[in-house]
C-alpha cells in the first residue's frame, strides 16, 4: 500500500524536493541572516541563519507529507487509508501550502516587498475553505478531523460534527480570503480575525459535546 501511494503521488514528492534544489541554487545569494518571523503588521521581528528558511522550511513540508503517508500504519483501528480521497487531498493541500510558504519566506529573504499579512491570510483562508469541503468525507479516526472525546466515542456525533464543520469552515475560509482586501484598519482587521478563528476552532468542539449529550439523553 505504501509503495502504491508513493508511486501514485510521485508529483507531490517532486514538488516537495524542488525547494531543496532551489535553496542550493540560491544559497550564495542569500544573506547570512534572514527574517524568520513576522509580527501582526507584517514586519520582520525575528532573524536567523539562512538555513532556517532555505532548509528547515522545505524539510518541514516533506516531513509533514511523510507523516500523513505513514498515519494509516499506526492507526490502531485501521480506520483511515492512504488512498482515501480526503486523506490524499489533505496531503496535496498541505504540501502546496508548505511549498508556497517556503517560496514566500525565500522571497522575503531575498529582499522582496511582498505583503506578509495578505499572503498569509489568503493562503490560510483557502486552506481552511478547501479542507472544509473534505470534512464530511473523513471517516472516524484518531489523527485527522475534529477529534474530541465525543466524536471519537460516537460515529453519529463524528458525522454530524464534520457536516457542520464543513459548512462553517467553507464560509469562514472565504471570509479570511476576502477581509485583507476589504478592511484596512489594523485593529478592526485583527479583531475580526481573532473572533473568526476562535469560532472556527471552538464551535465544532462545543457542537460535538452538545450533540453527544442530546444523543445520550435520547437513550
PDB file of C-alpha atoms in Angstrom:
ATOM      1  CA  UNK A   1       0.000   0.000   0.000  1.00  0.00           C
ATOM      2  CA  UNK A   2       2.834   2.391   0.881  1.00  0.00           C
ATOM      3  CA  UNK A   3       4.633   1.728  -2.388  1.00  0.00           C
ATOM      4  CA  UNK A   4       1.412   2.203  -4.362  1.00  0.00           C
ATOM      5  CA  UNK A   5       0.663   5.518  -2.644  1.00  0.00           C
ATOM      6  CA  UNK A   6       4.142   6.902  -3.257  1.00  0.00           C
ATOM      7  CA  UNK A   7       4.072   5.711  -6.876  1.00  0.00           C
ATOM      8  CA  UNK A   8       0.710   7.377  -7.422  1.00  0.00           C
ATOM      9  CA  UNK A   9       1.768  10.652  -5.773  1.00  0.00           C
ATOM     10  CA  UNK A  10       5.217  10.979  -7.314  1.00  0.00           C
ATOM     11  CA  UNK A  11       4.412  14.524  -8.435  1.00  0.00           C
ATOM     12  CA  UNK A  12       3.860  15.639  -4.827  1.00  0.00           C
ATOM     13  CA  UNK A  13       7.221  14.229  -3.795  1.00  0.00           C
ATOM     14  CA  UNK A  14       8.924  16.062  -6.675  1.00  0.00           C
ATOM     15  CA  UNK A  15       7.093  19.248  -5.646  1.00  0.00           C
ATOM     16  CA  UNK A  16       8.459  18.885  -2.114  1.00  0.00           C
ATOM     17  CA  UNK A  17      12.016  18.111  -3.275  1.00  0.00           C
ATOM     18  CA  UNK A  18      12.265  21.046  -5.725  1.00  0.00           C
ATOM     19  CA  UNK A  19      12.703  23.607  -2.885  1.00  0.00           C
ATOM     20  CA  UNK A  20      15.901  21.863  -1.771  1.00  0.00           C
ATOM     21  CA  UNK A  21      17.317  22.301  -5.266  1.00  0.00           C
ATOM     22  CA  UNK A  22      16.174  25.928  -5.355  1.00  0.00           C
ATOM     23  CA  UNK A  23      17.863  26.556  -1.998  1.00  0.00           C
ATOM     24  CA  UNK A  24      21.116  25.044  -3.232  1.00  0.00           C
ATOM     25  CA  UNK A  25      20.977  27.241  -6.345  1.00  0.00           C
ATOM     26  CA  UNK A  26      20.230  30.425  -4.360  1.00  0.00           C
ATOM     27  CA  UNK A  27      22.416  29.637  -1.354  1.00  0.00           C
ATOM     28  CA  UNK A  28      25.284  32.010  -2.189  1.00  0.00           C
ATOM     29  CA  UNK A  29      22.865  34.848  -2.976  1.00  0.00           C
ATOM     30  CA  UNK A  30      21.083  34.607   0.379  1.00  0.00           C
ATOM     31  CA  UNK A  31      22.232  36.931   3.172  1.00  0.00           C
ATOM     32  CA  UNK A  32      23.703  35.207   6.214  1.00  0.00           C
ATOM     33  CA  UNK A  33      20.811  36.413   8.389  1.00  0.00           C
ATOM     34  CA  UNK A  34      17.235  36.270   7.102  1.00  0.00           C
ATOM     35  CA  UNK A  35      13.797  37.192   8.516  1.00  0.00           C
ATOM     36  CA  UNK A  36      12.250  34.124  10.158  1.00  0.00           C
ATOM     37  CA  UNK A  37       9.187  35.602  11.855  1.00  0.00           C
ATOM     38  CA  UNK A  38       6.793  38.492  11.229  1.00  0.00           C
ATOM     39  CA  UNK A  39       4.527  40.419  13.611  1.00  0.00           C
ATOM     40  CA  UNK A  40       0.817  41.097  13.046  1.00  0.00           C
ATOM     41  CA  UNK A  41       1.683  44.178  10.991  1.00  0.00           C
ATOM     42  CA  UNK A  42       3.776  42.175   8.539  1.00  0.00           C
ATOM     43  CA  UNK A  43       7.100  43.459   9.866  1.00  0.00           C
ATOM     44  CA  UNK A  44      10.042  41.133  10.449  1.00  0.00           C
ATOM     45  CA  UNK A  45      10.604  40.844  14.194  1.00  0.00           C
ATOM     46  CA  UNK A  46      12.983  37.893  14.368  1.00  0.00           C
ATOM     47  CA  UNK A  47      16.012  36.902  12.334  1.00  0.00           C
ATOM     48  CA  UNK A  48      18.052  33.743  11.982  1.00  0.00           C
ATOM     49  CA  UNK A  49      20.667  31.965   9.853  1.00  0.00           C
ATOM     50  CA  UNK A  50      19.722  31.380   6.220  1.00  0.00           C
ATOM     51  CA  UNK A  51      19.445  27.610   6.637  1.00  0.00           C
ATOM     52  CA  UNK A  52      16.223  28.159   8.632  1.00  0.00           C
ATOM     53  CA  UNK A  53      14.341  29.368   5.557  1.00  0.00           C
ATOM     54  CA  UNK A  54      16.385  27.532   2.941  1.00  0.00           C
ATOM     55  CA  UNK A  55      16.482  24.081   4.530  1.00  0.00           C
ATOM     56  CA  UNK A  56      14.208  23.869   7.556  1.00  0.00           C
ATOM     57  CA  UNK A  57      11.023  25.052   5.796  1.00  0.00           C
ATOM     58  CA  UNK A  58      11.201  22.524   2.923  1.00  0.00           C
ATOM     59  CA  UNK A  59      12.209  19.831   5.433  1.00  0.00           C
ATOM     60  CA  UNK A  60       9.076  20.539   7.485  1.00  0.00           C
ATOM     61  CA  UNK A  61       6.959  20.294   4.334  1.00  0.00           C
ATOM     62  CA  UNK A  62       8.471  16.930   3.392  1.00  0.00           C
ATOM     63  CA  UNK A  63       8.181  15.619   6.961  1.00  0.00           C
ATOM     64  CA  UNK A  64       4.516  16.661   7.106  1.00  0.00           C
ATOM     65  CA  UNK A  65       3.757  14.793   3.900  1.00  0.00           C
ATOM     66  CA  UNK A  66       5.593  11.661   5.027  1.00  0.00           C
ATOM     67  CA  UNK A  67       3.837  11.692   8.395  1.00  0.00           C
ATOM     68  CA  UNK A  68       0.468  11.706   6.604  1.00  0.00           C
ATOM     69  CA  UNK A  69       1.666   8.806   4.443  1.00  0.00           C
ATOM     70  CA  UNK A  70       2.529   6.707   7.497  1.00  0.00           C
ATOM     71  CA  UNK A  71      -0.531   7.588   9.621  1.00  0.00           C
ATOM     72  CA  UNK A  72      -2.591   4.618   8.385  1.00  0.00           C
ATOM     73  CA  UNK A  73       0.123   2.217   9.536  1.00  0.00           C
ATOM     74  CA  UNK A  74      -0.018   3.442  13.157  1.00  0.00           C
ATOM     75  CA  UNK A  75      -3.793   3.763  13.317  1.00  0.00           C
ATOM     76  CA  UNK A  76      -4.715   1.095  15.911  1.00  0.00           C
ATOM     77  CA  UNK A  77      -8.178   0.507  14.437  1.00  0.00           C
ATOM     78  CA  UNK A  78      -7.203   0.935  10.766  1.00  0.00           C
ATOM     79  CA  UNK A  79      -9.968   3.461  10.127  1.00  0.00           C
ATOM     80  CA  UNK A  80      -8.006   5.523   7.600  1.00  0.00           C
ATOM     81  CA  UNK A  81      -6.248   4.507   4.416  1.00  0.00           C
ATOM     82  CA  UNK A  82      -3.617   6.365   2.416  1.00  0.00           C
ATOM     83  CA  UNK A  83      -5.667   6.107  -0.769  1.00  0.00           C
ATOM     84  CA  UNK A  84      -8.857   7.568   0.699  1.00  0.00           C
ATOM     85  CA  UNK A  85      -9.728  10.646  -1.347  1.00  0.00           C
ATOM     86  CA  UNK A  86      -9.947  13.130   1.571  1.00  0.00           C
ATOM     87  CA  UNK A  87      -6.626  11.930   3.051  1.00  0.00           C
ATOM     88  CA  UNK A  88      -4.888  12.206  -0.321  1.00  0.00           C
ATOM     89  CA  UNK A  89      -6.412  15.664  -0.864  1.00  0.00           C
ATOM     90  CA  UNK A  90      -5.218  16.847   2.549  1.00  0.00           C
ATOM     91  CA  UNK A  91      -1.695  15.655   1.757  1.00  0.00           C
ATOM     92  CA  UNK A  92      -1.755  17.570  -1.518  1.00  0.00           C
ATOM     93  CA  UNK A  93      -3.181  20.749   0.024  1.00  0.00           C
ATOM     94  CA  UNK A  94      -0.714  20.829   2.905  1.00  0.00           C
ATOM     95  CA  UNK A  95       2.169  20.160   0.508  1.00  0.00           C
ATOM     96  CA  UNK A  96       1.122  23.079  -1.711  1.00  0.00           C
ATOM     97  CA  UNK A  97       0.711  25.291   1.343  1.00  0.00           C
ATOM     98  CA  UNK A  98       4.166  24.444   2.695  1.00  0.00           C
ATOM     99  CA  UNK A  99       5.861  24.951  -0.684  1.00  0.00           C
ATOM    100  CA  UNK A 100       4.053  28.289  -1.021  1.00  0.00           C
ATOM    101  CA  UNK A 101       5.196  29.278   2.465  1.00  0.00           C
ATOM    102  CA  UNK A 102       8.768  28.307   1.565  1.00  0.00           C
ATOM    103  CA  UNK A 103       8.621  30.404  -1.629  1.00  0.00           C
ATOM    104  CA  UNK A 104       7.297  33.363   0.331  1.00  0.00           C
ATOM    105  CA  UNK A 105       9.977  33.121   3.039  1.00  0.00           C
ATOM    106  CA  UNK A 106      12.715  32.803   0.426  1.00  0.00           C
ATOM    107  CA  UNK A 107      11.359  35.848  -1.422  1.00  0.00           C
ATOM    108  CA  UNK A 108      11.433  37.847   1.821  1.00  0.00           C
ATOM    109  CA  UNK A 109      14.938  36.544   2.490  1.00  0.00           C
ATOM    110  CA  UNK A 110      15.997  37.957  -0.882  1.00  0.00           C
ATOM    111  CA  UNK A 111      14.555  41.371  -0.047  1.00  0.00           C
ATOM    112  CA  UNK A 112      11.133  41.169  -1.698  1.00  0.00           C
ATOM    113  CA  UNK A 113       8.459  43.658  -0.592  1.00  0.00           C
ATOM    114  CA  UNK A 114       5.630  41.096  -0.656  1.00  0.00           C
ATOM    115  CA  UNK A 115       2.788  41.875   1.757  1.00  0.00           C
ATOM    116  CA  UNK A 116       3.000  39.360   4.599  1.00  0.00           C
ATOM    117  CA  UNK A 117      -0.472  39.929   6.012  1.00  0.00           C
ATOM    118  CA  UNK A 118      -2.299  39.477   2.726  1.00  0.00           C
ATOM    119  CA  UNK A 119      -0.361  36.374   1.673  1.00  0.00           C
ATOM    120  CA  UNK A 120      -0.718  34.568   4.990  1.00  0.00           C
ATOM    121  CA  UNK A 121      -4.440  35.191   5.400  1.00  0.00           C
ATOM    122  CA  UNK A 122      -5.333  34.432   1.797  1.00  0.00           C
ATOM    123  CA  UNK A 123      -3.313  31.187   1.926  1.00  0.00           C
ATOM    124  CA  UNK A 124      -4.782  30.114   5.271  1.00  0.00           C
ATOM    125  CA  UNK A 125      -8.273  31.122   4.121  1.00  0.00           C
ATOM    126  CA  UNK A 126      -8.057  28.960   1.001  1.00  0.00           C
ATOM    127  CA  UNK A 127      -6.605  26.087   3.025  1.00  0.00           C
ATOM    128  CA  UNK A 128      -9.484  26.197   5.527  1.00  0.00           C
ATOM    129  CA  UNK A 129     -12.067  26.637   2.771  1.00  0.00           C
ATOM    130  CA  UNK A 130     -10.873  23.639   0.760  1.00  0.00           C
ATOM    131  CA  UNK A 131     -10.290  21.426   3.800  1.00  0.00           C
ATOM    132  CA  UNK A 132     -13.834  22.217   4.883  1.00  0.00           C
ATOM    133  CA  UNK A 133     -15.150  20.632   1.709  1.00  0.00           C
ATOM    134  CA  UNK A 134     -13.486  17.341   2.607  1.00  0.00           C
ATOM    135  CA  UNK A 135     -14.667  17.238   6.217  1.00  0.00           C
ATOM    136  CA  UNK A 136     -17.877  15.239   5.567  1.00  0.00           C
ATOM    137  CA  UNK A 137     -15.829  12.567   3.754  1.00  0.00           C
ATOM    138  CA  UNK A 138     -13.488  11.889   6.673  1.00  0.00           C
ATOM    139  CA  UNK A 139     -14.087   8.599   8.426  1.00  0.00           C
ATOM    140  CA  UNK A 140     -13.841   8.404  12.202  1.00  0.00           C
ATOM    141  CA  UNK A 141     -10.136   8.241  13.163  1.00  0.00           C
ATOM    142  CA  UNK A 142      -7.626   9.350  15.775  1.00  0.00           C
ATOM    143  CA  UNK A 143      -5.474  11.647  13.635  1.00  0.00           C
ATOM    144  CA  UNK A 144      -7.349  13.898  11.200  1.00  0.00           C
ATOM    145  CA  UNK A 145     -10.540  15.883  11.755  1.00  0.00           C
ATOM    146  CA  UNK A 146     -12.408  17.202  14.790  1.00  0.00           C
ATOM    147  CA  UNK A 147     -11.102  14.759  17.379  1.00  0.00           C
ATOM    148  CA  UNK A 148     -12.915  15.225  20.681  1.00  0.00           C
ATOM    149  CA  UNK A 149     -13.907  12.597  23.263  1.00  0.00           C
ATOM    150  CA  UNK A 150     -17.445  12.828  21.925  1.00  0.00           C
ATOM    151  CA  UNK A 151     -16.704  12.468  18.203  1.00  0.00           C
ATOM    152  CA  UNK A 152     -14.384   9.530  18.900  1.00  0.00           C
ATOM    153  CA  UNK A 153     -16.989   7.880  21.112  1.00  0.00           C
ATOM    154  CA  UNK A 154     -19.899   8.132  18.685  1.00  0.00           C
ATOM    155  CA  UNK A 155     -19.818   7.723  14.920  1.00  0.00           C
ATOM    156  CA  UNK A 156     -23.067   9.685  14.673  1.00  0.00           C
ATOM    157  CA  UNK A 157     -21.553  12.611  16.585  1.00  0.00           C
ATOM    158  CA  UNK A 158     -18.497  12.428  14.319  1.00  0.00           C
ATOM    159  CA  UNK A 159     -20.643  12.649  11.186  1.00  0.00           C
ATOM    160  CA  UNK A 160     -22.865  15.462  12.460  1.00  0.00           C
ATOM    161  CA  UNK A 161     -19.892  17.462  13.754  1.00  0.00           C
ATOM    162  CA  UNK A 162     -17.981  17.174  10.482  1.00  0.00           C
ATOM    163  CA  UNK A 163     -21.002  18.142   8.412  1.00  0.00           C
ATOM    164  CA  UNK A 164     -21.483  21.357  10.401  1.00  0.00           C
ATOM    165  CA  UNK A 165     -17.707  21.980  10.447  1.00  0.00           C
ATOM    166  CA  UNK A 166     -17.633  21.708   6.647  1.00  0.00           C
ATOM    167  CA  UNK A 167     -20.208  24.497   6.299  1.00  0.00           C
ATOM    168  CA  UNK A 168     -18.535  26.624   8.964  1.00  0.00           C
ATOM    169  CA  UNK A 169     -15.025  26.282   7.516  1.00  0.00           C
ATOM    170  CA  UNK A 170     -16.178  26.930   3.965  1.00  0.00           C
ATOM    171  CA  UNK A 171     -17.775  30.232   4.963  1.00  0.00           C
ATOM    172  CA  UNK A 172     -15.002  31.124   7.403  1.00  0.00           C
ATOM    173  CA  UNK A 173     -12.270  30.371   4.886  1.00  0.00           C
ATOM    174  CA  UNK A 174     -13.944  32.556   2.290  1.00  0.00           C
ATOM    175  CA  UNK A 175     -14.174  35.425   4.788  1.00  0.00           C
ATOM    176  CA  UNK A 176     -10.465  35.053   5.625  1.00  0.00           C
ATOM    177  CA  UNK A 177      -9.625  35.245   1.924  1.00  0.00           C
ATOM    178  CA  UNK A 178     -11.639  38.439   1.443  1.00  0.00           C
ATOM    179  CA  UNK A 179     -11.048  40.540   4.569  1.00  0.00           C
ATOM    180  CA  UNK A 180      -7.421  41.542   3.802  1.00  0.00           C
ATOM    181  CA  UNK A 181      -8.770  43.346   0.721  1.00  0.00           C
ATOM    182  CA  UNK A 182     -11.840  44.830   2.428  1.00  0.00           C
ATOM    183  CA  UNK A 183     -10.538  46.091   5.772  1.00  0.00           C
ATOM    184  CA  UNK A 184      -7.541  48.382   6.116  1.00  0.00           C
ATOM    185  CA  UNK A 185      -7.898  49.349   9.794  1.00  0.00           C
ATOM    186  CA  UNK A 186      -5.471  47.030  11.599  1.00  0.00           C
ATOM    187  CA  UNK A 187      -7.367  46.956  14.921  1.00  0.00           C
ATOM    188  CA  UNK A 188     -10.674  46.036  13.274  1.00  0.00           C
ATOM    189  CA  UNK A 189      -8.920  43.584  10.962  1.00  0.00           C
ATOM    190  CA  UNK A 190      -7.235  41.620  13.752  1.00  0.00           C
ATOM    191  CA  UNK A 191     -10.314  41.718  15.954  1.00  0.00           C
ATOM    192  CA  UNK A 192     -12.355  40.091  13.187  1.00  0.00           C
ATOM    193  CA  UNK A 193      -9.624  37.524  12.500  1.00  0.00           C
ATOM    194  CA  UNK A 194      -9.351  36.654  16.196  1.00  0.00           C
ATOM    195  CA  UNK A 195     -13.093  36.200  16.630  1.00  0.00           C
ATOM    196  CA  UNK A 196     -13.433  34.242  13.383  1.00  0.00           C
ATOM    197  CA  UNK A 197     -10.585  31.835  14.116  1.00  0.00           C
ATOM    198  CA  UNK A 198     -11.913  31.287  17.636  1.00  0.00           C
ATOM    199  CA  UNK A 199     -15.308  30.352  16.201  1.00  0.00           C
ATOM    200  CA  UNK A 200     -13.775  28.004  13.621  1.00  0.00           C
ATOM    201  CA  UNK A 201     -11.832  26.178  16.339  1.00  0.00           C
ATOM    202  CA  UNK A 202     -14.181  26.241  19.324  1.00  0.00           C
ATOM    203  CA  UNK A 203     -17.635  25.871  17.750  1.00  0.00           C
ATOM    204  CA  UNK A 204     -17.061  22.322  16.375  1.00  0.00           C
ATOM    205  CA  UNK A 205     -15.754  21.239  19.797  1.00  0.00           C
ATOM    206  CA  UNK A 206     -18.751  22.654  21.655  1.00  0.00           C
ATOM    207  CA  UNK A 207     -21.132  21.342  18.989  1.00  0.00           C
ATOM    208  CA  UNK A 208     -19.793  17.791  19.361  1.00  0.00           C
ATOM    209  CA  UNK A 209     -20.359  17.952  23.118  1.00  0.00           C
ATOM    210  CA  UNK A 210     -23.916  19.264  22.766  1.00  0.00           C
ATOM    211  CA  UNK A 211     -24.841  16.673  20.138  1.00  0.00           C
ATOM    212  CA  UNK A 212     -23.357  13.889  22.250  1.00  0.00           C
ATOM    213  CA  UNK A 213     -25.375  14.987  25.276  1.00  0.00           C
ATOM    214  CA  UNK A 214     -28.553  15.090  23.186  1.00  0.00           C
ATOM    215  CA  UNK A 215     -27.963  11.592  21.865  1.00  0.00           C
ATOM    216  CA  UNK A 216     -27.113  10.352  25.337  1.00  0.00           C
ATOM    217  CA  UNK A 217     -30.309  11.845  26.785  1.00  0.00           C
ATOM    218  CA  UNK A 218     -32.382  10.313  23.987  1.00  0.00           C
ATOM    219  CA  UNK A 219     -31.171   6.875  25.051  1.00  0.00           C
TER     220      UNK A 219
END
